CSV table of C-alpha atoms in Angstrom, one decimal:
chain,number,residue,atom,x,y,z
N,14,MET,CA,74.9,-19.7,-20.1
N,15,SER,CA,71.4,-21.1,-20.3
N,16,THR,CA,69.3,-22.0,-17.3
N,17,ALA,CA,66.9,-24.9,-16.9
N,18,HIS,CA,63.3,-24.2,-17.4
N,19,THR,CA,60.3,-26.3,-16.4
N,20,THR,CA,57.4,-26.7,-18.8
N,21,GLY,CA,54.7,-25.7,-16.4
N,22,PRO,CA,53.7,-24.6,-12.9
N,23,ALA,CA,55.2,-26.2,-9.8
N,24,GLY,CA,53.6,-29.4,-8.6
N,25,THR,CA,52.8,-30.4,-12.2
N,26,HIS,CA,54.1,-33.6,-13.6
N,27,HIS,CA,56.0,-32.7,-16.8
N,28,VAL,CA,55.8,-35.1,-19.7
N,29,LEU,CA,58.3,-34.1,-22.4
N,30,MET,CA,57.9,-35.7,-25.9
N,31,LEU,CA,60.7,-35.5,-28.4
N,32,GLY,CA,59.8,-35.8,-32.1
N,33,ALA,CA,56.4,-35.1,-33.8
N,34,GLY,CA,56.3,-38.0,-36.3
N,35,TYR,CA,53.4,-40.4,-36.6
N,36,ALA,CA,54.1,-42.0,-33.2
N,37,GLY,CA,54.9,-38.8,-31.4
N,38,MET,CA,51.8,-36.9,-32.7
N,39,ALA,CA,49.6,-39.8,-31.8
N,40,ALA,CA,51.1,-40.2,-28.3
N,41,ALA,CA,51.0,-36.4,-27.5
N,42,THR,CA,47.4,-36.0,-28.5
N,43,GLN,CA,46.2,-39.1,-26.8
N,44,LEU,CA,48.1,-38.4,-23.6
N,45,ALA,CA,47.0,-34.8,-23.4
N,46,ALA,CA,43.4,-35.7,-23.9
N,47,ARG,CA,43.5,-38.2,-21.1
N,48,THR,CA,45.3,-36.1,-18.6
N,49,ARG,CA,43.2,-32.9,-18.9
N,50,LYS,CA,41.9,-33.2,-15.3
N,51,ALA,CA,45.2,-34.3,-13.8
N,52,ASP,CA,48.2,-32.2,-12.8
N,53,VAL,CA,50.1,-33.2,-16.0
N,54,ARG,CA,51.5,-31.0,-18.7
N,55,VAL,CA,52.4,-32.5,-22.1
N,56,THR,CA,55.0,-30.7,-24.2
N,57,LEU,CA,55.9,-31.8,-27.7
N,58,VAL,CA,59.3,-30.8,-29.2
N,59,ASN,CA,60.0,-30.8,-32.9
N,60,ALA,CA,62.5,-29.1,-35.2
N,61,HIS,CA,59.8,-27.9,-37.6
N,62,GLU,CA,56.2,-26.7,-37.3
N,63,ARG,CA,55.2,-28.6,-40.4
N,64,PHE,CA,54.2,-32.2,-40.0
N,65,THR,CA,56.2,-34.5,-42.3
N,66,GLU,CA,54.2,-37.2,-43.9
N,67,ARG,CA,57.0,-39.6,-44.7
N,68,LEU,CA,54.7,-41.9,-46.7
N,69,ARG,CA,53.8,-39.0,-49.0
N,70,LEU,CA,57.2,-37.7,-49.8
N,71,HIS,CA,57.5,-39.7,-53.0
N,72,LEU,CA,54.5,-37.7,-54.2
N,73,THR,CA,56.2,-34.4,-53.4
N,74,ALA,CA,59.3,-35.7,-55.2
N,75,THR,CA,57.4,-36.0,-58.4
N,76,GLY,CA,55.9,-32.6,-58.3
N,77,GLN,CA,52.5,-33.4,-56.8
N,78,ARG,CA,50.9,-31.2,-54.2
N,79,VAL,CA,50.1,-32.7,-50.8
N,80,ALA,CA,48.4,-31.2,-47.8
N,81,GLU,CA,50.6,-29.0,-45.6
N,82,LEU,CA,49.8,-29.8,-42.1
N,83,ASP,CA,50.8,-27.5,-39.3
N,84,ILE,CA,51.7,-29.1,-36.0
N,85,PRO,CA,50.5,-26.3,-33.7
N,86,THR,CA,47.1,-26.4,-35.6
N,87,LEU,CA,46.9,-30.1,-35.2
N,88,LEU,CA,47.6,-29.8,-31.5
N,89,ALA,CA,45.0,-27.0,-31.0
N,90,ASP,CA,42.4,-27.9,-28.3
N,91,THR,CA,44.2,-31.1,-27.4
N,92,GLY,CA,45.9,-29.7,-24.3
N,93,ALA,CA,49.4,-30.5,-25.6
N,94,HIS,CA,51.9,-27.7,-25.9
N,95,PHE,CA,54.4,-27.3,-28.8
N,96,VAL,CA,58.0,-26.2,-28.6
N,97,ARG,CA,59.9,-25.7,-31.8
N,98,GLY,CA,63.6,-26.5,-31.8
N,99,TRP,CA,66.4,-29.0,-32.4
N,100,VAL,CA,67.1,-31.4,-29.6
N,101,THR,CA,70.9,-31.2,-29.1
N,102,ALA,CA,71.4,-33.2,-25.9
N,103,VAL,CA,69.5,-35.3,-23.4
N,104,ASP,CA,70.8,-35.6,-19.8
N,105,ALA,CA,69.0,-38.7,-18.4
N,106,GLN,CA,70.5,-38.2,-14.9
N,107,ALA,CA,69.5,-34.6,-14.5
N,108,ARG,CA,66.2,-35.2,-16.4
N,109,THR,CA,66.8,-32.3,-18.8
N,110,VAL,CA,66.8,-31.8,-22.6
N,111,ARG,CA,68.8,-29.1,-24.3
N,112,ILE,CA,67.0,-27.3,-27.2
N,113,ASP,CA,69.1,-25.5,-29.9
N,114,ASP,CA,72.0,-25.3,-27.4
N,115,SER,CA,70.2,-22.3,-25.8
N,116,ARG,CA,67.3,-23.6,-23.8
N,117,VAL,CA,67.0,-26.4,-21.3
N,118,LEU,CA,63.7,-28.2,-20.5
N,119,ARG,CA,63.2,-30.3,-17.4
N,120,TYR,CA,61.0,-33.4,-17.4
N,121,ASP,CA,59.6,-35.9,-15.0
N,122,THR,CA,58.8,-38.4,-17.8
N,123,LEU,CA,60.5,-38.4,-21.2
N,124,VAL,CA,58.9,-39.9,-24.4
N,125,TYR,CA,61.7,-40.4,-26.9
N,126,GLY,CA,60.5,-40.5,-30.4
N,127,LEU,CA,63.1,-38.7,-32.6
N,128,GLY,CA,62.6,-41.3,-35.4
N,129,SER,CA,65.1,-42.1,-38.1
N,130,VAL,CA,66.7,-40.7,-41.3
N,131,THR,CA,68.2,-42.3,-44.4
N,132,ASP,CA,71.5,-44.0,-43.7
N,133,THR,CA,73.9,-42.2,-46.0
N,134,ALA,CA,77.1,-43.3,-44.4
N,135,VAL,CA,76.9,-47.0,-45.1
N,136,VAL,CA,78.0,-46.8,-48.7
N,137,PRO,CA,80.7,-44.4,-50.1
N,138,GLY,CA,79.4,-41.6,-52.3
N,139,VAL,CA,75.8,-41.6,-51.0
N,140,GLU,CA,76.2,-38.4,-49.0
N,141,GLU,CA,77.8,-36.6,-51.9
N,142,HIS,CA,75.9,-37.8,-55.0
N,143,ALA,CA,72.6,-39.3,-54.0
N,144,TYR,CA,69.2,-37.8,-53.2
N,145,THR,CA,67.2,-38.9,-50.2
N,146,LEU,CA,63.6,-38.5,-48.9
N,147,ASP,CA,64.0,-37.4,-45.3
N,148,GLY,CA,61.8,-34.3,-45.5
N,149,PRO,CA,59.8,-32.0,-47.7
N,150,SER,CA,62.9,-30.0,-48.6
N,151,ASP,CA,64.6,-33.1,-49.9
N,152,ALA,CA,61.6,-34.2,-51.9
N,153,THR,CA,61.2,-30.7,-53.4
N,154,THR,CA,64.9,-30.6,-54.4
N,155,LEU,CA,64.5,-34.0,-56.1
N,156,ALA,CA,61.3,-32.8,-57.9
N,157,ASP,CA,63.1,-29.8,-59.3
N,158,ARG,CA,66.0,-32.0,-60.6
N,159,LEU,CA,63.6,-34.4,-62.2
N,160,ALA,CA,61.6,-31.6,-63.8
N,161,ARG,CA,64.8,-30.3,-65.5
N,162,LEU,CA,65.7,-33.6,-67.0
N,163,GLY,CA,64.5,-34.0,-70.6
N,164,GLY,CA,65.5,-37.6,-70.6
N,165,GLY,CA,68.0,-39.9,-69.0
N,166,THR,CA,68.1,-42.6,-66.3
N,167,VAL,CA,67.0,-42.5,-62.7
N,168,VAL,CA,68.4,-45.2,-60.4
N,169,VAL,CA,66.4,-45.9,-57.2
N,170,VAL,CA,68.4,-47.9,-54.6
N,171,GLY,CA,66.4,-50.0,-52.2
N,172,GLY,CA,63.7,-52.6,-52.8
N,173,GLY,CA,61.6,-51.7,-49.8
N,174,LEU,CA,58.2,-49.9,-49.9
N,175,THR,CA,59.8,-46.5,-50.2
N,176,GLY,CA,61.9,-47.5,-53.1
N,177,VAL,CA,59.1,-49.3,-54.9
N,178,GLU,CA,56.7,-46.4,-54.4
N,179,SER,CA,59.3,-43.9,-55.5
N,180,ALA,CA,60.3,-45.8,-58.6
N,181,ALA,CA,56.7,-46.4,-59.7
N,182,GLU,CA,55.7,-42.7,-59.1
N,183,ILE,CA,58.7,-41.4,-61.0
N,184,ALA,CA,58.1,-43.7,-63.9
N,185,GLU,CA,54.4,-42.7,-64.1
N,186,ARG,CA,54.9,-39.0,-63.7
N,187,HIS,CA,58.0,-38.9,-66.0
N,188,PRO,CA,57.6,-41.4,-68.8
N,189,GLU,CA,60.5,-39.7,-70.6
N,190,LEU,CA,62.9,-41.1,-68.0
N,191,ASP,CA,64.3,-44.6,-67.7
N,192,VAL,CA,63.8,-45.9,-64.1
N,193,VAL,CA,65.9,-48.6,-62.6
N,194,LEU,CA,65.1,-50.2,-59.2
N,195,VAL,CA,68.1,-51.9,-57.5
N,196,GLY,CA,67.8,-53.9,-54.4
N,197,ARG,CA,69.3,-56.9,-52.5
N,198,GLN,CA,65.9,-58.6,-52.6
N,199,ASP,CA,63.0,-58.7,-55.0
N,200,PRO,CA,60.5,-55.8,-54.6
N,201,GLY,CA,57.9,-56.8,-51.9
N,202,ALA,CA,60.0,-59.8,-50.8
N,203,ARG,CA,58.0,-60.0,-47.5
N,204,MET,CA,54.7,-59.9,-49.2
N,205,THR,CA,52.6,-62.9,-50.3
N,206,ALA,CA,53.2,-64.5,-53.7
N,207,ARG,CA,50.1,-63.0,-55.1
N,208,ALA,CA,51.0,-59.5,-53.9
N,209,ARG,CA,54.6,-59.9,-55.3
N,210,SER,CA,53.1,-61.0,-58.6
N,211,HIS,CA,50.9,-57.9,-58.7
N,212,LEU,CA,53.7,-55.6,-57.8
N,213,ARG,CA,56.0,-57.0,-60.5
N,214,ALA,CA,53.3,-56.6,-63.1
N,215,ALA,CA,52.7,-53.0,-62.1
N,216,LEU,CA,56.4,-52.2,-62.3
N,217,THR,CA,56.6,-53.9,-65.7
N,218,ARG,CA,53.6,-52.0,-67.0
N,219,LEU,CA,55.3,-48.7,-65.9
N,220,GLY,CA,58.5,-49.7,-67.6
N,221,VAL,CA,60.6,-49.9,-64.4
N,222,GLN,CA,63.7,-52.1,-64.8
N,223,VAL,CA,64.2,-54.2,-61.7
N,224,ILE,CA,67.7,-55.5,-60.7
N,225,SER,CA,67.5,-57.6,-57.6
N,226,GLY,CA,69.9,-59.9,-55.7
N,227,THR,CA,72.8,-57.4,-55.8
N,228,ALA,CA,74.1,-54.6,-53.7
N,229,VAL,CA,75.3,-51.1,-54.5
N,230,THR,CA,78.9,-50.7,-53.3
N,231,LYS,CA,79.5,-47.1,-54.4
N,232,VAL,CA,77.6,-44.1,-55.7
N,233,LEU,CA,79.4,-42.2,-58.4
N,234,PRO,CA,78.8,-38.7,-59.8
N,235,ASP,CA,77.3,-40.3,-62.9
N,236,GLY,CA,76.0,-43.7,-61.7
N,237,VAL,CA,76.2,-46.5,-59.2
N,238,GLU,CA,78.7,-49.4,-58.9
N,239,LEU,CA,77.3,-52.8,-58.1
N,240,ALA,CA,79.0,-55.8,-56.4
N,241,GLY,CA,81.2,-57.4,-59.0
N,242,ALA,CA,82.4,-54.1,-60.4
N,243,ARG,CA,79.3,-53.7,-62.7
N,244,THR,CA,78.4,-50.0,-63.3
N,245,ILE,CA,75.0,-48.5,-64.1
N,246,ALA,CA,75.0,-45.0,-65.6
N,247,ALA,CA,72.5,-42.6,-64.0
N,248,ASP,CA,71.6,-39.0,-64.2
N,249,VAL,CA,69.9,-39.1,-60.8
N,250,VAL,CA,70.4,-41.6,-57.9
N,251,LEU,CA,67.7,-41.8,-55.2
N,252,TRP,CA,68.8,-43.7,-52.1
N,253,THR,CA,66.1,-45.4,-50.0
N,254,ALA,CA,68.2,-48.3,-48.6
N,255,GLY,CA,68.3,-48.4,-44.9
N,256,THR,CA,67.9,-45.9,-42.0
N,257,ARG,CA,69.8,-44.8,-38.9
N,258,VAL,CA,68.6,-43.1,-35.7
N,259,SER,CA,70.0,-40.2,-33.8
N,260,PRO,CA,73.0,-40.9,-31.5
N,261,LEU,CA,71.4,-38.8,-28.7
N,262,ALA,CA,70.0,-41.8,-26.9
N,263,ALA,CA,73.3,-43.6,-26.7
N,264,ALA,CA,75.1,-40.4,-25.7
N,265,ALA,CA,72.5,-39.9,-22.9
N,266,GLY,CA,73.5,-43.3,-21.4
N,267,LEU,CA,70.3,-45.1,-22.4
N,268,THR,CA,70.6,-48.8,-23.2
N,269,VAL,CA,70.5,-49.1,-27.0
N,270,ASP,CA,70.8,-51.9,-29.5
N,271,GLU,CA,73.5,-52.3,-32.2
N,272,ARG,CA,71.6,-49.7,-34.4
N,273,GLY,CA,71.3,-47.1,-31.6
N,274,ARG,CA,67.6,-47.7,-30.9
N,275,VAL,CA,66.4,-47.5,-27.3
N,276,VAL,CA,65.9,-51.0,-25.8
N,277,THR,CA,62.5,-51.2,-24.1
N,278,ASP,CA,60.5,-53.6,-22.1
N,279,ALA,CA,57.0,-54.8,-23.0
N,280,THR,CA,55.5,-51.5,-21.9
N,281,LEU,CA,57.9,-49.4,-24.1
N,282,ARG,CA,59.8,-48.2,-21.0
N,283,SER,CA,63.6,-48.0,-21.3
N,284,VAL,CA,65.2,-51.0,-19.6
N,285,SER,CA,67.9,-48.7,-18.1
N,286,HIS,CA,65.9,-45.6,-17.2
N,287,PRO,CA,62.3,-46.1,-15.9
N,288,ASP,CA,61.4,-42.5,-16.5
N,289,VAL,CA,62.0,-42.7,-20.2
N,290,TYR,CA,59.8,-44.3,-22.8
N,291,ALA,CA,60.7,-44.9,-26.5
N,292,ILE,CA,58.3,-45.0,-29.4
N,293,GLY,CA,58.3,-45.3,-33.2
N,294,ASP,CA,61.6,-45.8,-35.1
N,295,ALA,CA,63.7,-44.8,-32.2
N,296,ALA,CA,62.6,-47.8,-30.1
N,297,ALA,CA,63.8,-51.4,-30.4
N,298,ILE,CA,60.5,-53.1,-29.7
N,299,ARG,CA,60.9,-56.8,-29.7
N,300,GLN,CA,58.1,-59.0,-31.0
N,301,GLY,CA,57.8,-62.8,-31.5
N,302,TYR,CA,59.1,-62.4,-35.1
N,303,GLY,CA,61.9,-60.0,-34.2
N,304,VAL,CA,62.2,-56.3,-33.7
N,305,LEU,CA,59.3,-54.2,-34.9
N,306,HIS,CA,60.1,-52.6,-38.2
N,307,GLY,CA,59.8,-48.8,-38.3
N,308,THR,CA,56.8,-47.8,-40.5
N,309,CYS,CA,53.7,-45.7,-40.1
N,310,GLN,CA,51.6,-48.8,-39.6
N,311,SER,CA,53.8,-50.1,-36.8
N,312,GLY,CA,54.8,-46.8,-35.3
N,313,MET,CA,51.4,-45.4,-34.5
N,314,PRO,CA,50.3,-48.3,-32.3
N,315,THR,CA,53.3,-47.6,-30.2
N,316,GLY,CA,52.1,-44.1,-29.6
N,317,VAL,CA,48.3,-44.9,-29.4
N,318,PRO,CA,47.9,-44.9,-26.5
N,319,GLY,CA,51.0,-43.5,-24.9
N,320,PRO,CA,52.2,-43.3,-21.3
N,321,THR,CA,49.8,-41.6,-19.0
N,322,SER,CA,49.3,-40.4,-15.5
N,323,ARG,CA,46.9,-41.9,-13.0
N,324,PRO,CA,46.4,-39.8,-9.9
N,325,GLY,CA,48.3,-41.3,-7.0
N,326,ARG,CA,50.0,-44.0,-9.0
N,327,GLY,CA,52.6,-42.0,-11.0
N,328,VAL,CA,53.3,-41.5,-14.7
N,329,GLY,CA,54.3,-44.2,-17.0
N,330,ARG,CA,51.5,-46.8,-16.9
N,331,ARG,CA,49.9,-47.8,-20.1
N,332,LEU,CA,46.4,-46.5,-20.8
N,333,VAL,CA,45.1,-49.9,-21.6
N,334,ARG,CA,45.2,-52.5,-18.8
N,335,GLY,CA,47.2,-55.4,-20.0
N,336,HIS,CA,48.1,-53.7,-23.3
N,337,ARG,CA,51.7,-55.0,-23.7
N,338,HIS,CA,53.6,-54.9,-26.9
N,339,ARG,CA,54.9,-58.4,-26.5
N,340,HIS,CA,52.4,-59.6,-29.1
N,341,LEU,CA,51.4,-56.7,-31.2
N,342,PRO,CA,49.0,-58.1,-33.9
N,343,GLY,CA,50.4,-56.2,-36.8
N,344,ARG,CA,47.9,-54.8,-39.3
N,345,ARG,CA,44.9,-55.3,-37.0
N,346,ALA,CA,46.4,-53.1,-34.3
N,347,ALA,CA,47.4,-50.5,-36.8
N,348,ARG,CA,43.8,-50.5,-38.2
N,349,HIS,CA,42.3,-50.0,-34.8
N,350,ALA,CA,44.8,-47.3,-33.9
N,351,ARG,CA,43.9,-45.4,-37.1
N,352,ARG,CA,40.2,-45.5,-36.5
N,353,PRO,CA,39.1,-42.1,-35.1
N,354,GLY,CA,37.5,-42.4,-31.7
N,355,ARG,CA,35.8,-40.3,-29.0
N,356,ASP,CA,39.1,-39.2,-27.4
N,357,GLN,CA,41.3,-39.3,-30.5
N,358,ARG,CA,41.4,-35.5,-31.3
N,359,TRP,CA,44.0,-35.8,-34.1
N,360,SER,CA,42.4,-37.2,-37.2
N,361,GLY,CA,45.1,-35.9,-39.6
N,362,PRO,CA,48.0,-37.7,-41.3
N,363,GLY,CA,48.4,-41.3,-40.9
N,364,VAL,CA,45.3,-41.8,-38.7
N,365,GLN,CA,42.9,-42.0,-41.7
N,366,ARG,CA,45.3,-42.3,-44.6
N,367,CYS,CA,48.0,-44.8,-43.5
N,368,GLY,CA,48.0,-47.0,-46.5
N,369,PRO,CA,46.5,-47.3,-50.0
N,370,ARG,CA,43.2,-48.4,-48.7
N,371,GLY,CA,42.8,-45.4,-46.4
N,372,ARG,CA,41.4,-46.0,-43.0
N,373,HIS,CA,41.2,-49.8,-43.4
N,374,HIS,CA,44.2,-51.6,-44.5
N,375,LEU,CA,42.6,-55.0,-45.0
N,376,PRO,CA,40.3,-56.0,-47.9
N,377,ARG,CA,36.7,-55.6,-47.1
N,378,HIS,CA,36.0,-59.4,-47.0
N,379,ARG,CA,38.7,-59.8,-44.4
N,380,ARG,CA,37.4,-57.3,-41.9
N,381,ARG,CA,35.9,-58.9,-38.8
N,382,TRP,CA,32.8,-57.6,-37.3
N,383,PRO,CA,30.4,-59.1,-34.7
N,384,ARG,CA,27.5,-60.6,-36.5
N,385,HIS,CA,24.9,-58.4,-34.8
N,386,ARG,CA,26.9,-55.2,-35.7
N,387,HIS,CA,27.9,-55.9,-39.3
N,388,PRO,CA,27.9,-52.6,-41.1
N,389,GLN,CA,26.5,-54.1,-44.3
N,390,ARG,CA,23.4,-55.7,-42.8
N,391,GLY,CA,21.2,-52.8,-42.0
N,392,GLN,CA,20.6,-51.6,-38.4
N,393,PRO,CA,22.5,-53.4,-35.6
N,394,ARG,CA,20.5,-56.3,-34.3
N,395,GLN,CA,19.9,-56.9,-30.6
N,396,ALA,CA,22.2,-59.4,-29.1
N,397,PRO,CA,20.7,-62.7,-28.0
N,398,SER,CA,19.0,-62.5,-24.6
N,399,GLY,CA,21.1,-63.7,-21.7
N,400,ARG,CA,24.3,-62.9,-23.4
N,401,ARG,CA,26.4,-59.8,-23.0
N,402,ARG,CA,26.5,-57.7,-26.1
N,403,HIS,CA,29.9,-57.5,-27.6
N,404,HIS,CA,31.4,-54.3,-29.0
N,405,PRO,CA,34.3,-53.9,-31.3
N,406,PRO,CA,37.4,-52.6,-29.4
N,407,SER,CA,37.6,-48.8,-29.3
N,408,PRO,CA,40.6,-47.2,-30.9
N,409,ASP,CA,42.2,-46.4,-27.5
N,410,GLY,CA,41.8,-50.0,-26.4
N,411,LEU,CA,39.6,-49.3,-23.4
N,412,SER,CA,36.5,-51.3,-22.8
N,413,ARG,CA,33.2,-49.4,-23.2
């Protein structure tokens, strides 16, 4: 029988973070850096030591080499501690987390960021016959299978960004294969008309056949069945349609939505348990347009900055005064979160490479800079006398 263990000396406030995805890594490094002088110990728990770059898995799936990033190395000199293990249970009443069914870690504040995986239970046959991209091992398995095919058809199910990127990459790296992209909506349906036109032209150039406006009702050993009993023969089926989260939050008694995500208030605190925060895909963060979609661009701002401790005032307040996720400004927030700063120790995956344009996700002509600090106009000019000089917001959101 295992016993409960704290994660540091007595009198220390223990912040336990579950999940080292984009949001979890950002939150752990930011929080550890800002609580160095406080009696706070930050512990990050993840099942693997290797950081999984979800938005690079389609590259691995086509046999391309990507950087292998080690989580303990990324956390070095940040002050955060790493524990490797599978989270098997959360007891929100006792404030404990069970690891590998053999260890129990206590916490004072829990940051729940276990993320999501591909939903393979929604359609019959997906679990048995389709490939997914949930981790490096899945991507490597698919790459080996594609390399052995001398020809044939690959069906990619899902018209989202993962599906589009995977279909395009497979078609480009394996021109001997016929690639079919199947989705309920047109590829890039949420993009602008100009972006959709560009996307469609790129897929056409690569020879990707697009079938939209229909759903896959069953995955067969040798193909997929569409609504209306139409069948598409396939040698390989890659499933990228939809995700699901871990049932641990619901089992722990936290208030969750219909998809099992932790329901939070505007400060990312659980509405049912004030000592629990939720970030990334595991959180149901409501915005003016609906619930925040789980991506790298939206996940990282939920972890940068994360909950912190302020001496005498407890743990759980946001680093930024007034920084409430009620109106998260989308791409601009993601761009600022990715910009390395003075206290942002982690400059690895996602921070500088979260999108095709690298550090900045917007076209150059749409980046806003104060006139006297425009990077393309030589040295910064002095601000007009009598006016307070304006600085661009720092990545951590704090005023300078």
